[in-house]
Amino acid sequence: MAISKKRKRKIVVNKQEFYWYIGKDPHDKNFAKALHIVSPAKDFLVIYRLDFITEGSVFPKLEVIRSCYIKTGFYNLNEYTHEQEVTPKFVGEIILFCLSNR
């Protein structure tokens, strides 16, 4: 089943379509926000934490939940991205990181 495109922005990276939006962090649903990136077929789903300090712990910022490009798990992207604000360029950097780590 395809994803709902309501309130999501489309981005094309390496001729592949993805959608992204800002939503709640699944690990801290009360306060923290996260960037969600998903493919139309739902075979790629990553979450990038925007508020990554929760309860005194520092979490890895990127969580790959489902992907055929990169192994699922947690990744630290501090050396690969230069986070200032969420822009299409920044979303593209995250996707390229995932696509390049096959």
Short mmCIF file of C-alpha atoms in Angstrom, two decimals:
data_model
loop_
_atom_site.label_atom_id
_atom_site.label_comp_id
_atom_site.label_asym_id
_atom_site.label_seq_id
_atom_site.Cartn_x
_atom_site.Cartn_y
_atom_site.Cartn_z
CA MET A 1 0.00 0.00 0.00
CA ALA A 2 1.38 3.42 -0.95
CA ILE A 3 1.95 6.22 1.52
CA SER A 4 -0.30 9.22 1.98
CA LYS A 5 1.33 12.26 0.37
CA LYS A 6 -0.67 14.76 2.40
CA ARG A 7 1.60 17.23 4.24
CA LYS A 8 4.74 15.61 2.81
CA ARG A 9 7.33 17.14 0.51
CA LYS A 10 8.64 15.23 -2.48
CA ILE A 11 12.34 14.94 -3.26
CA VAL A 12 14.07 13.04 -6.08
CA VAL A 13 17.58 11.70 -5.42
CA ASN A 14 19.43 9.60 -8.02
CA LYS A 15 16.18 9.34 -10.02
CA GLN A 16 14.40 7.81 -7.01
CA GLU A 17 11.40 9.44 -5.38
CA PHE A 18 11.16 10.00 -1.62
CA TYR A 19 8.86 11.98 0.66
CA TRP A 20 9.80 13.80 3.85
CA TYR A 21 8.06 15.55 6.72
CA ILE A 22 8.66 16.73 10.28
CA GLY A 23 6.83 14.68 12.88
CA LYS A 24 7.09 13.32 16.39
CA ASP A 25 10.14 11.34 17.44
CA PRO A 26 8.95 7.77 18.12
CA HIS A 27 11.25 7.56 21.17
CA ASP A 28 10.07 10.83 22.73
CA LYS A 29 6.50 11.50 21.62
CA ASN A 30 5.92 14.36 24.07
CA PHE A 31 8.49 16.95 23.03
CA ALA A 32 11.02 15.88 20.42
CA LYS A 33 10.66 16.37 16.68
CA ALA A 34 12.15 14.21 13.96
CA LEU A 35 12.59 14.29 10.21
CA HIS A 36 10.91 11.28 8.59
CA ILE A 37 11.99 10.16 5.10
CA VAL A 38 10.01 7.45 3.32
CA SER A 39 9.78 5.95 -0.15
CA PRO A 40 6.40 5.70 -1.91
CA ALA A 41 6.38 1.90 -1.55
CA LYS A 42 7.36 2.11 2.16
CA ASP A 43 10.48 -0.02 1.57
CA PHE A 44 12.70 2.82 2.80
CA LEU A 45 12.01 4.54 6.12
CA VAL A 46 14.51 6.56 8.13
CA ILE A 47 14.12 8.95 11.04
CA TYR A 48 16.56 11.75 11.76
CA ARG A 49 16.24 13.18 15.27
CA LEU A 50 16.21 16.95 15.45
CA ASP A 51 16.10 17.02 19.26
CA PHE A 52 18.55 14.26 20.05
CA ILE A 53 19.19 14.86 23.75
CA THR A 54 16.51 13.12 25.78
CA GLU A 55 16.61 12.34 29.49
CA GLY A 56 20.32 13.18 29.70
CA SER A 57 21.36 10.71 26.99
CA VAL A 58 22.66 11.49 23.54
CA PHE A 59 21.06 9.24 20.92
CA PRO A 60 22.47 8.57 17.48
CA LYS A 61 20.71 10.99 15.19
CA LEU A 62 19.76 8.68 12.31
CA GLU A 63 17.65 5.56 12.75
CA VAL A 64 17.19 3.34 9.70
CA ILE A 65 13.98 1.41 10.31
CA ARG A 66 13.56 -0.18 6.88
CA SER A 67 15.86 -0.07 3.86
CA CYS A 68 17.21 -2.14 1.02
CA TYR A 69 20.14 0.29 0.68
CA ILE A 70 21.68 0.35 4.15
CA LYS A 71 21.62 -1.98 7.15
CA THR A 72 18.92 -1.14 9.68
CA GLY A 73 20.09 0.42 12.93
CA PHE A 74 21.41 3.67 14.34
CA TYR A 75 23.99 5.93 12.67
CA ASN A 76 25.83 9.07 13.72
CA LEU A 77 25.89 11.55 10.84
CA ASN A 78 27.87 14.36 12.45
CA GLU A 79 30.79 13.94 10.06
CA TYR A 80 28.58 13.54 6.94
CA THR A 81 26.04 16.32 7.34
CA HIS A 82 26.22 19.93 8.40
CA GLU A 83 22.89 20.36 10.15
CA GLN A 84 21.67 23.91 10.45
CA GLU A 85 18.04 23.62 9.45
CA VAL A 86 15.89 21.16 7.57
CA THR A 87 16.07 21.99 3.87
CA PRO A 88 15.68 19.87 0.74
CA LYS A 89 19.49 19.91 0.40
CA PHE A 90 19.89 18.54 3.93
CA VAL A 91 17.26 15.84 3.28
CA GLY A 92 19.14 14.92 0.10
CA GLU A 93 22.41 14.57 2.06
CA ILE A 94 20.76 12.07 4.41
CA ILE A 95 19.32 10.06 1.52
CA LEU A 96 22.67 10.06 -0.32
CA PHE A 97 24.36 8.79 2.86
CA CYS A 98 21.91 5.89 2.97
CA LEU A 99 22.20 5.14 -0.75
CA SER A 100 26.01 5.19 -0.70
CA ASN A 101 26.35 2.72 2.18
CA ARG A 102 25.12 -0.42 0.47
#
